[in-house]
Amino acid sequence: MELQYRGKHILAPMVRVGTLPFRMLAAEYGADITYGEEIIDHRLLRCTRKINKMLGTVDLVEKGTDSVVFRTCDEEKSRVVFQIGTSDAVRALQAANLVSSDIAAIDVNMGCPKSFSMSGGMGAALLSKPDLIHDILTTLKRNLNIPVTCKIRLLKTHHDTVELARRIEKTGVAAIAVHGRKIADRPRDPAQWDGIAEVVSALSIPVIANGDVFEYSDFQRIKDATGASSVMVGRGACWNPSVFRSEGKLFWEDVKREYVKKSIEWDNDLKCTKHTLREMIVHYSCLEFPEGKGINCCCSLSDIADMYGERDFYTEVVAKRSQCRVHPFAGINCGS
């Protein structure tokens, strides 16, 4: 069944955060759709698709290395969205074809304001290139048998944003996500929900509202304010993915330990695991406290397990893997 974009609570794409363990945890807490972190098309084209029998996953592994660029599993196939960073229609399609059979939808990143993305003509740099946007989206739409969407930011005026959104709608995309901030805005600047509302009123396809969702009640608040079909949450989920629970958020320390266990279970990249833990700690505590400093000293998931009192769980998981007798091409790496 094709992915639907109305009435959904969605995990936003977040670099180094939105890997498989975090997506699975967010879904456990109630996320209907989970976006993976943005992957640049150039990098994806250097990958080979491999079946990881030890983990029960599909891995996109960088050729000549053990580096897993993207990991997914059957359990999330109906809800996981792969976000691609691109500035070229042909290259975007080539990259998308590598993953299209393992995911629910493809999203094109048109909202990232970071210099590494914009300098390559990707992310928010595309917002000033409507012809290229049209070329990329129509090429993907014509050649893929899964939904194609994109995520944008507000332009200088609401009128400009609406005009671009209308042009995007004409490409046949299944939905459009709108982050209620402009390129120059910082996370501390309030999201402009009125700008999202302008886009909603102008389009007939689902619009996904994104910006300043930190509590479960905010899902309904932003829907009421904008009329959006669905709601996407980024930082609020990064700090505590149980934001998706209708019953309310769980204590962040408990959520953090569940994330550690998921990272062990899915053999997550160490750098991504440490980054995500740091994001949680810096929001609720301080990286200068012993926990933050301890994270910096961890050189393996085994170290992470010890730090959070999950040695028994780690040992059990490793023992189960050893019974598989398959070479773990995606090993537990040391990094910072």
mmCIF file of C-alpha atoms in Angstrom:
data_model
loop_
_atom_site.group_PDB
_atom_site.id
_atom_site.type_symbol
_atom_site.label_atom_id
_atom_site.label_comp_id
_atom_site.label_asym_id
_atom_site.label_seq_id
_atom_site.Cartn_x
_atom_site.Cartn_y
_atom_site.Cartn_z
ATOM 1 C CA MET A 1 0.000 0.000 0.000
ATOM 2 C CA GLU A 2 1.340 3.418 -1.000
ATOM 3 C CA LEU A 3 2.391 5.733 1.802
ATOM 4 C CA GLN A 4 -0.284 8.262 2.770
ATOM 5 C CA TYR A 5 0.485 11.743 4.073
ATOM 6 C CA ARG A 6 -2.702 12.846 5.795
ATOM 7 C CA GLY A 7 -3.163 12.715 9.558
ATOM 8 C CA LYS A 8 0.414 11.566 10.211
ATOM 9 C CA HIS A 9 2.972 12.340 12.893
ATOM 10 C CA ILE A 10 6.367 12.310 11.239
ATOM 11 C CA LEU A 11 9.993 12.076 12.360
ATOM 12 C CA ALA A 12 12.017 14.723 10.529
ATOM 13 C CA PRO A 13 15.278 13.959 8.718
ATOM 14 C CA MET A 14 18.200 14.715 11.030
ATOM 15 C CA VAL A 15 21.866 14.198 10.174
ATOM 16 C CA ARG A 16 23.612 11.601 12.363
ATOM 17 C CA VAL A 17 20.402 11.168 14.386
ATOM 18 C CA GLY A 18 17.925 9.559 11.994
ATOM 19 C CA THR A 19 19.657 6.209 11.640
ATOM 20 C CA LEU A 20 17.811 2.894 11.993
ATOM 21 C CA PRO A 21 17.837 2.611 15.822
ATOM 22 C CA PHE A 22 16.400 6.085 16.302
ATOM 23 C CA ARG A 23 13.768 5.565 13.596
ATOM 24 C CA MET A 24 12.700 2.282 15.168
ATOM 25 C CA LEU A 25 12.478 3.887 18.611
ATOM 26 C CA ALA A 26 10.426 6.818 17.300
ATOM 27 C CA ALA A 27 8.050 4.381 15.598
ATOM 28 C CA GLU A 28 7.681 2.439 18.856
ATOM 29 C CA TYR A 29 6.623 5.659 20.529
ATOM 30 C CA GLY A 30 4.063 6.452 17.840
ATOM 31 C CA ALA A 31 5.711 8.025 14.786
ATOM 32 C CA ASP A 32 3.714 7.093 11.682
ATOM 33 C CA ILE A 33 6.414 7.997 9.145
ATOM 34 C CA THR A 34 10.148 8.135 9.825
ATOM 35 C CA TYR A 35 12.600 10.003 7.631
ATOM 36 C CA GLY A 36 16.208 8.911 7.512
ATOM 37 C CA GLU A 37 19.078 11.367 7.642
ATOM 38 C CA GLU A 38 19.909 13.134 4.379
ATOM 39 C CA ILE A 39 22.323 11.159 2.201
ATOM 40 C CA ILE A 40 24.123 12.952 -0.627
ATOM 41 C CA ASP A 41 23.643 11.352 -4.053
ATOM 42 C CA HIS A 42 27.408 11.287 -4.767
ATOM 43 C CA ARG A 43 27.981 9.221 -1.644
ATOM 44 C CA LEU A 44 25.139 6.846 -2.347
ATOM 45 C CA LEU A 45 26.489 6.148 -5.820
ATOM 46 C CA ARG A 46 29.698 4.883 -4.217
ATOM 47 C CA CYS A 47 27.708 2.214 -2.373
ATOM 48 C CA THR A 48 26.769 -1.406 -2.898
ATOM 49 C CA ARG A 49 23.497 -2.871 -1.633
ATOM 50 C CA LYS A 50 24.139 -5.811 0.705
ATOM 51 C CA ILE A 51 21.892 -8.129 2.681
ATOM 52 C CA ASN A 52 23.132 -8.285 6.263
ATOM 53 C CA LYS A 53 21.925 -11.694 7.406
ATOM 54 C CA MET A 54 23.443 -11.234 10.821
ATOM 55 C CA LEU A 55 21.235 -8.227 11.584
ATOM 56 C CA GLY A 56 18.354 -8.922 9.227
ATOM 57 C CA THR A 57 18.911 -5.623 7.440
ATOM 58 C CA VAL A 58 19.574 -4.177 4.018
ATOM 59 C CA ASP A 59 22.759 -2.103 4.072
ATOM 60 C CA LEU A 60 24.105 0.389 1.578
ATOM 61 C CA VAL A 61 27.845 -0.025 2.105
ATOM 62 C CA GLU A 62 30.524 2.245 0.684
ATOM 63 C CA LYS A 63 32.595 0.251 -1.789
ATOM 64 C CA GLY A 64 35.958 -0.905 -0.518
ATOM 65 C CA THR A 65 35.046 -0.215 3.099
ATOM 66 C CA ASP A 66 32.844 -1.487 5.926
ATOM 67 C CA SER A 67 31.157 1.899 6.196
ATOM 68 C CA VAL A 68 27.359 1.599 6.231
ATOM 69 C CA VAL A 69 25.848 4.685 4.629
ATOM 70 C CA PHE A 70 22.219 3.604 5.060
ATOM 71 C CA ARG A 71 20.684 0.703 6.935
ATOM 72 C CA THR A 72 17.048 -0.378 6.945
ATOM 73 C CA CYS A 73 14.924 -3.447 7.654
ATOM 74 C CA ASP A 74 11.644 -5.026 6.539
ATOM 75 C CA GLU A 75 9.855 -3.904 9.698
ATOM 76 C CA GLU A 76 10.125 -0.234 8.708
ATOM 77 C CA LYS A 77 9.745 -0.614 4.949
ATOM 78 C CA SER A 78 6.161 0.669 4.916
ATOM 79 C CA ARG A 79 7.035 3.924 6.739
ATOM 80 C CA VAL A 80 10.676 4.855 6.117
ATOM 81 C CA VAL A 81 11.407 7.789 3.819
ATOM 82 C CA PHE A 82 14.841 8.157 2.268
ATOM 83 C CA GLN A 83 15.924 11.780 1.986
ATOM 84 C CA ILE A 84 18.396 12.530 -0.745
ATOM 85 C CA GLY A 85 20.643 15.550 -1.174
ATOM 86 C CA THR A 86 21.105 16.370 -4.842
ATOM 87 C CA SER A 87 21.545 19.102 -7.420
ATOM 88 C CA ASP A 88 21.196 16.960 -10.528
ATOM 89 C CA ALA A 89 18.163 15.064 -11.835
ATOM 90 C CA VAL A 90 20.020 12.185 -13.497
ATOM 91 C CA ARG A 91 22.289 11.627 -10.526
ATOM 92 C CA ALA A 92 19.313 11.796 -8.174
ATOM 93 C CA LEU A 93 17.535 9.072 -10.116
ATOM 94 C CA GLN A 94 20.607 6.849 -10.230
ATOM 95 C CA ALA A 95 20.963 7.148 -6.458
ATOM 96 C CA ALA A 96 17.254 6.665 -5.802
ATOM 97 C CA ASN A 97 17.226 3.460 -7.824
ATOM 98 C CA LEU A 98 19.705 1.926 -5.374
ATOM 99 C CA VAL A 99 17.272 2.181 -2.473
ATOM 100 C CA SER A 100 13.795 2.446 -4.003
ATOM 101 C CA SER A 101 12.935 -1.235 -3.473
ATOM 102 C CA ASP A 102 13.667 -1.046 0.270
ATOM 103 C CA ILE A 103 11.812 2.119 1.301
ATOM 104 C CA ALA A 104 8.342 3.662 1.317
ATOM 105 C CA ALA A 105 9.169 6.971 -0.380
ATOM 106 C CA ILE A 106 11.903 9.322 -1.607
ATOM 107 C CA ASP A 107 12.230 12.901 -0.368
ATOM 108 C CA VAL A 108 14.426 15.591 -1.890
ATOM 109 C CA ASN A 109 16.095 17.929 0.590
ATOM 110 C CA MET A 110 15.429 21.532 -0.406
ATOM 111 C CA GLY A 111 15.572 23.054 3.058
ATOM 112 C CA CYS A 112 19.002 22.460 4.574
ATOM 113 C CA PRO A 113 20.716 25.853 5.129
ATOM 114 C CA LYS A 114 24.092 24.396 6.126
ATOM 115 C CA SER A 115 27.038 25.594 4.033
ATOM 116 C CA PHE A 116 28.221 22.070 3.129
ATOM 117 C CA SER A 117 24.897 21.442 1.444
ATOM 118 C CA MET A 118 24.295 24.824 -0.152
ATOM 119 C CA SER A 119 27.844 25.109 -1.496
ATOM 120 C CA GLY A 120 27.160 22.040 -3.617
ATOM 121 C CA GLY A 121 23.952 23.543 -4.972
ATOM 122 C CA MET A 122 21.868 21.230 -2.792
ATOM 123 C CA GLY A 123 19.484 21.767 0.103
ATOM 124 C CA ALA A 124 18.144 25.307 0.427
ATOM 125 C CA ALA A 125 20.255 26.402 -2.564
ATOM 126 C CA LEU A 126 17.622 24.735 -4.735
ATOM 127 C CA LEU A 127 14.947 27.161 -3.531
ATOM 128 C CA SER A 128 16.272 29.788 -5.932
ATOM 129 C CA LYS A 129 16.339 27.342 -8.865
ATOM 130 C CA PRO A 130 12.725 26.426 -9.682
ATOM 131 C CA ASP A 131 13.615 24.989 -13.088
ATOM 132 C CA LEU A 132 16.109 22.591 -11.530
ATOM 133 C CA ILE A 133 13.595 21.669 -8.840
ATOM 134 C CA HIS A 134 11.089 20.844 -11.577
ATOM 135 C CA ASP A 135 13.660 18.757 -13.453
ATOM 136 C CA ILE A 136 14.671 16.747 -10.381
ATOM 137 C CA LEU A 137 11.153 16.071 -9.125
ATOM 138 C CA THR A 138 9.619 15.224 -12.509
ATOM 139 C CA THR A 139 12.514 12.887 -13.333
ATOM 140 C CA LEU A 140 12.062 11.018 -10.061
ATOM 141 C CA LYS A 141 8.270 10.979 -10.356
ATOM 142 C CA ARG A 142 8.336 9.562 -13.899
ATOM 143 C CA ASN A 143 10.812 6.805 -13.153
ATOM 144 C CA LEU A 144 10.065 5.586 -9.628
ATOM 145 C CA ASN A 145 7.117 3.501 -8.473
ATOM 146 C CA ILE A 146 7.117 4.957 -4.952
ATOM 147 C CA PRO A 147 5.946 8.400 -3.773
ATOM 148 C CA VAL A 148 8.240 11.376 -4.282
ATOM 149 C CA THR A 149 8.142 14.382 -1.955
ATOM 150 C CA CYS A 150 10.316 17.339 -1.004
ATOM 151 C CA LYS A 151 11.011 19.464 2.051
ATOM 152 C CA ILE A 152 11.417 23.223 1.686
ATOM 153 C CA ARG A 153 11.859 26.333 3.831
ATOM 154 C CA LEU A 154 10.013 29.632 3.697
ATOM 155 C CA LEU A 155 11.306 32.108 1.125
ATOM 156 C CA LYS A 156 11.713 35.862 1.673
ATOM 157 C CA THR A 157 7.980 36.465 1.310
ATOM 158 C CA HIS A 158 4.957 34.247 1.798
ATOM 159 C CA HIS A 159 3.967 35.029 -1.794
ATOM 160 C CA ASP A 160 7.273 33.680 -3.111
ATOM 161 C CA THR A 161 6.900 30.545 -0.991
ATOM 162 C CA VAL A 162 3.386 29.921 -2.284
ATOM 163 C CA GLU A 163 4.426 30.402 -5.904
ATOM 164 C CA LEU A 164 7.267 27.895 -5.532
ATOM 165 C CA ALA A 165 4.999 25.433 -3.728
ATOM 166 C CA ARG A 166 2.444 25.677 -6.541
ATOM 167 C CA ARG A 167 5.139 24.910 -9.076
ATOM 168 C CA ILE A 168 6.296 21.956 -7.000
ATOM 169 C CA GLU A 169 2.734 20.644 -6.778
ATOM 170 C CA LYS A 170 2.538 20.578 -10.585
ATOM 171 C CA THR A 171 5.421 18.067 -10.718
ATOM 172 C CA GLY A 172 3.109 15.444 -9.250
ATOM 173 C CA VAL A 173 4.752 15.020 -5.856
ATOM 174 C CA ALA A 174 2.722 13.198 -3.226
ATOM 175 C CA ALA A 175 3.272 15.848 -0.529
ATOM 176 C CA ILE A 176 5.421 18.806 0.437
ATOM 177 C CA ALA A 177 6.940 19.485 3.853
ATOM 178 C CA VAL A 178 7.387 23.117 4.838
ATOM 179 C CA HIS A 179 9.779 24.197 7.585
ATOM 180 C CA GLY A 180 8.432 27.451 8.987
ATOM 181 C CA ARG A 181 11.760 29.261 8.951
ATOM 182 C CA LYS A 182 13.760 31.084 6.290
ATOM 183 C CA ILE A 183 17.332 30.288 5.295
ATOM 184 C CA ALA A 184 18.785 33.029 7.506
ATOM 185 C CA ASP A 185 16.703 32.045 10.539
ATOM 186 C CA ARG A 186 18.269 30.151 13.393
ATOM 187 C CA PRO A 187 16.603 27.431 15.481
ATOM 188 C CA ARG A 188 16.047 29.929 18.305
ATOM 189 C CA ASP A 189 13.926 32.104 15.985
ATOM 190 C CA PRO A 190 10.215 31.267 16.271
ATOM 191 C CA ALA A 191 8.796 29.200 13.416
ATOM 192 C CA GLN A 192 6.382 31.187 11.251
ATOM 193 C CA TRP A 193 3.326 28.996 11.230
ATOM 194 C CA ASP A 194 1.407 31.651 9.285
ATOM 195 C CA GLY A 195 3.770 31.094 6.356
ATOM 196 C CA ILE A 196 2.969 27.393 6.372
ATOM 197 C CA ALA A 197 -0.752 28.231 6.495
ATOM 198 C CA GLU A 198 -0.399 30.292 3.313
ATOM 199 C CA VAL A 199 1.038 27.267 1.501
ATOM 200 C CA VAL A 200 -1.679 24.970 2.842
ATOM 201 C CA SER A 201 -4.438 27.274 1.588
ATOM 202 C CA ALA A 202 -2.899 27.391 -1.890
ATOM 203 C CA LEU A 203 -2.330 23.672 -2.500
ATOM 204 C CA SER A 204 -4.500 20.581 -2.848
ATOM 205 C CA ILE A 205 -1.780 18.021 -2.043
ATOM 206 C CA PRO A 206 -0.897 17.236 1.596
ATOM 207 C CA VAL A 207 1.310 19.796 3.296
ATOM 208 C CA ILE A 208 3.467 18.658 6.215
ATOM 209 C CA ALA A 209 4.051 21.378 8.817
ATOM 210 C CA ASN A 210 7.454 21.503 10.518
ATOM 211 C CA GLY A 211 8.763 23.832 13.209
ATOM 212 C CA ASP A 212 8.533 24.280 16.994
ATOM 213 C CA VAL A 213 6.842 21.004 17.921
ATOM 214 C CA PHE A 214 8.164 20.036 21.351
ATOM 215 C CA GLU A 215 5.199 18.434 23.137
ATOM 216 C CA TYR A 216 2.513 16.030 21.983
ATOM 217 C CA SER A 217 -0.064 18.811 22.303
ATOM 218 C CA ASP A 218 1.919 20.834 19.745
ATOM 219 C CA PHE A 219 0.929 18.381 17.012
ATOM 220 C CA GLN A 220 -2.655 19.582 17.233
ATOM 221 C CA ARG A 221 -1.677 23.214 17.852
ATOM 222 C CA ILE A 222 0.291 23.492 14.630
ATOM 223 C CA LYS A 223 -2.402 21.634 12.691
ATOM 224 C CA ASP A 224 -5.047 24.026 13.977
ATOM 225 C CA ALA A 225 -2.864 27.045 13.199
ATOM 226 C CA THR A 226 -1.852 25.996 9.698
ATOM 227 C CA GLY A 227 -4.467 23.548 8.444
ATOM 228 C CA ALA A 228 -1.634 21.186 7.525
ATOM 229 C CA SER A 229 -2.410 17.563 6.689
ATOM 230 C CA SER A 230 0.419 16.178 8.813
ATOM 231 C CA VAL A 231 3.060 17.344 11.269
ATOM 232 C CA MET A 232 6.810 16.757 11.315
ATOM 233 C CA VAL A 233 9.020 17.081 14.385
ATOM 234 C CA GLY A 234 12.805 17.420 14.459
ATOM 235 C CA ARG A 235 14.556 18.807 17.547
ATOM 236 C CA GLY A 236 11.689 17.882 19.865
ATOM 237 C CA ALA A 237 12.116 14.256 18.820
ATOM 238 C CA CYS A 238 15.898 14.404 18.860
ATOM 239 C CA TRP A 239 15.850 15.436 22.512
ATOM 240 C CA ASN A 240 13.153 12.923 23.425
ATOM 241 C CA PRO A 241 11.588 10.681 20.743
ATOM 242 C CA SER A 242 8.776 9.770 23.132
ATOM 243 C CA VAL A 243 7.258 13.118 22.103
ATOM 244 C CA PHE A 244 5.192 10.940 19.742
ATOM 245 C CA ARG A 245 3.382 9.293 22.671
ATOM 246 C CA SER A 246 -0.210 10.461 23.072
ATOM 247 C CA GLU A 247 0.098 9.667 26.785
ATOM 248 C CA GLY A 248 2.953 12.143 27.141
ATOM 249 C CA LYS A 249 6.735 11.997 27.101
ATOM 250 C CA LEU A 250 8.710 9.488 29.135
ATOM 251 C CA PHE A 251 11.569 10.462 31.429
ATOM 252 C CA TRP A 252 14.508 11.289 29.185
ATOM 253 C CA GLU A 253 16.934 9.080 31.105
ATOM 254 C CA ASP A 254 14.754 6.044 30.378
ATOM 255 C CA VAL A 255 14.416 7.022 26.714
ATOM 256 C CA LYS A 256 18.168 7.456 26.448
ATOM 257 C CA ARG A 257 18.780 3.929 27.702
ATOM 258 C CA GLU A 258 16.247 2.544 25.231
ATOM 259 C CA TYR A 259 18.129 4.331 22.463
ATOM 260 C CA VAL A 260 21.396 2.777 23.671
ATOM 261 C CA LYS A 261 19.812 -0.682 23.526
ATOM 262 C CA LYS A 262 18.445 -0.050 20.032
ATOM 263 C CA SER A 263 21.899 1.120 18.912
ATOM 264 C CA ILE A 264 23.426 -2.094 20.216
ATOM 265 C CA GLU A 265 20.685 -4.233 18.683
ATOM 266 C CA TRP A 266 21.133 -2.695 15.224
ATOM 267 C CA ASP A 267 24.927 -2.261 15.433
ATOM 268 C CA ASN A 268 24.630 1.465 14.919
ATOM 269 C CA ASP A 269 27.518 3.611 13.767
ATOM 270 C CA LEU A 270 29.405 4.704 16.890
ATOM 271 C CA LYS A 271 29.787 8.321 15.792
ATOM 272 C CA CYS A 272 26.040 8.606 15.200
ATOM 273 C CA THR A 273 25.239 6.987 18.533
ATOM 274 C CA LYS A 274 27.526 9.341 20.417
ATOM 275 C CA HIS A 275 26.225 12.371 18.536
ATOM 276 C CA THR A 276 22.607 11.517 19.343
ATOM 277 C CA LEU A 277 23.377 10.925 23.012
ATOM 278 C CA ARG A 278 25.198 14.253 23.155
ATOM 279 C CA GLU A 279 22.154 16.007 21.674
ATOM 280 C CA MET A 280 19.963 14.556 24.424
ATOM 281 C CA ILE A 281 22.460 15.368 27.172
ATOM 282 C CA VAL A 282 23.110 18.957 26.103
ATOM 283 C CA HIS A 283 19.363 19.675 26.134
ATOM 284 C CA TYR A 284 18.578 18.164 29.525
ATOM 285 C CA SER A 285 21.924 18.356 31.298
ATOM 286 C CA CYS A 286 25.467 19.461 30.427
ATOM 287 C CA LEU A 287 28.262 17.893 28.409
ATOM 288 C CA GLU A 288 30.778 19.079 31.009
ATOM 289 C CA PHE A 289 29.280 16.767 33.604
ATOM 290 C CA PRO A 290 30.776 13.251 33.992
ATOM 291 C CA GLU A 291 28.266 11.668 31.597
ATOM 292 C CA GLY A 292 29.132 14.025 28.767
ATOM 293 C CA LYS A 293 32.842 13.535 29.271
ATOM 294 C CA GLY A 294 32.317 9.797 29.519
ATOM 295 C CA ILE A 295 30.630 9.731 26.091
ATOM 296 C CA ASN A 296 33.713 11.343 24.574
ATOM 297 C CA CYS A 297 35.908 8.562 25.965
ATOM 298 C CA CYS A 298 33.805 5.708 24.540
ATOM 299 C CA CYS A 299 35.530 3.923 21.664
ATOM 300 C CA SER A 300 32.948 1.208 20.973
ATOM 301 C CA LEU A 301 29.335 0.290 21.528
ATOM 302 C CA SER A 302 30.669 -2.033 24.198
ATOM 303 C CA ASP A 303 31.947 1.025 26.070
ATOM 304 C CA ILE A 304 28.560 2.700 25.624
ATOM 305 C CA ALA A 305 26.856 -0.404 27.015
ATOM 306 C CA ASP A 306 29.089 -0.371 30.091
ATOM 307 C CA MET A 307 28.483 3.316 30.660
ATOM 308 C CA TYR A 308 24.709 2.891 30.684
ATOM 309 C CA GLY A 309 24.564 -0.385 32.605
ATOM 310 C CA GLU A 310 23.648 -2.499 29.583
ATOM 311 C CA ARG A 311 26.536 -4.979 29.637
ATOM 312 C CA ASP A 312 24.226 -7.993 29.987
ATOM 313 C CA PHE A 313 22.110 -6.821 27.068
ATOM 314 C CA TYR A 314 25.209 -6.212 24.946
ATOM 315 C CA THR A 315 26.602 -9.658 25.747
ATOM 316 C CA GLU A 316 23.315 -11.323 24.862
ATOM 317 C CA VAL A 317 23.087 -9.513 21.513
ATOM 318 C CA VAL A 318 26.686 -10.325 20.572
ATOM 319 C CA ALA A 319 26.165 -13.976 21.525
ATOM 320 C CA LYS A 320 23.145 -14.228 19.228
ATOM 321 C CA ARG A 321 25.100 -12.708 16.361
ATOM 322 C CA SER A 322 27.981 -15.121 16.798
ATOM 323 C CA GLN A 323 25.582 -18.003 16.189
ATOM 324 C CA CYS A 324 24.800 -16.595 12.747
ATOM 325 C CA ARG A 325 28.309 -17.354 11.427
ATOM 326 C CA VAL A 326 28.158 -14.523 8.934
ATOM 327 C CA HIS A 327 31.058 -12.089 8.615
ATOM 328 C CA PRO A 328 29.861 -8.777 10.089
ATOM 329 C CA PHE A 329 30.915 -6.444 7.306
ATOM 330 C CA ALA A 330 29.315 -3.613 9.350
ATOM 331 C CA GLY A 331 31.311 -3.937 12.542
ATOM 332 C CA ILE A 332 31.434 -1.907 15.719
ATOM 333 C CA ASN A 333 33.835 0.889 14.873
ATOM 334 C CA CYS A 334 35.881 3.164 17.068
ATOM 335 C CA GLY A 335 35.284 6.845 16.439
ATOM 336 C CA SER A 336 34.536 10.148 18.096
#
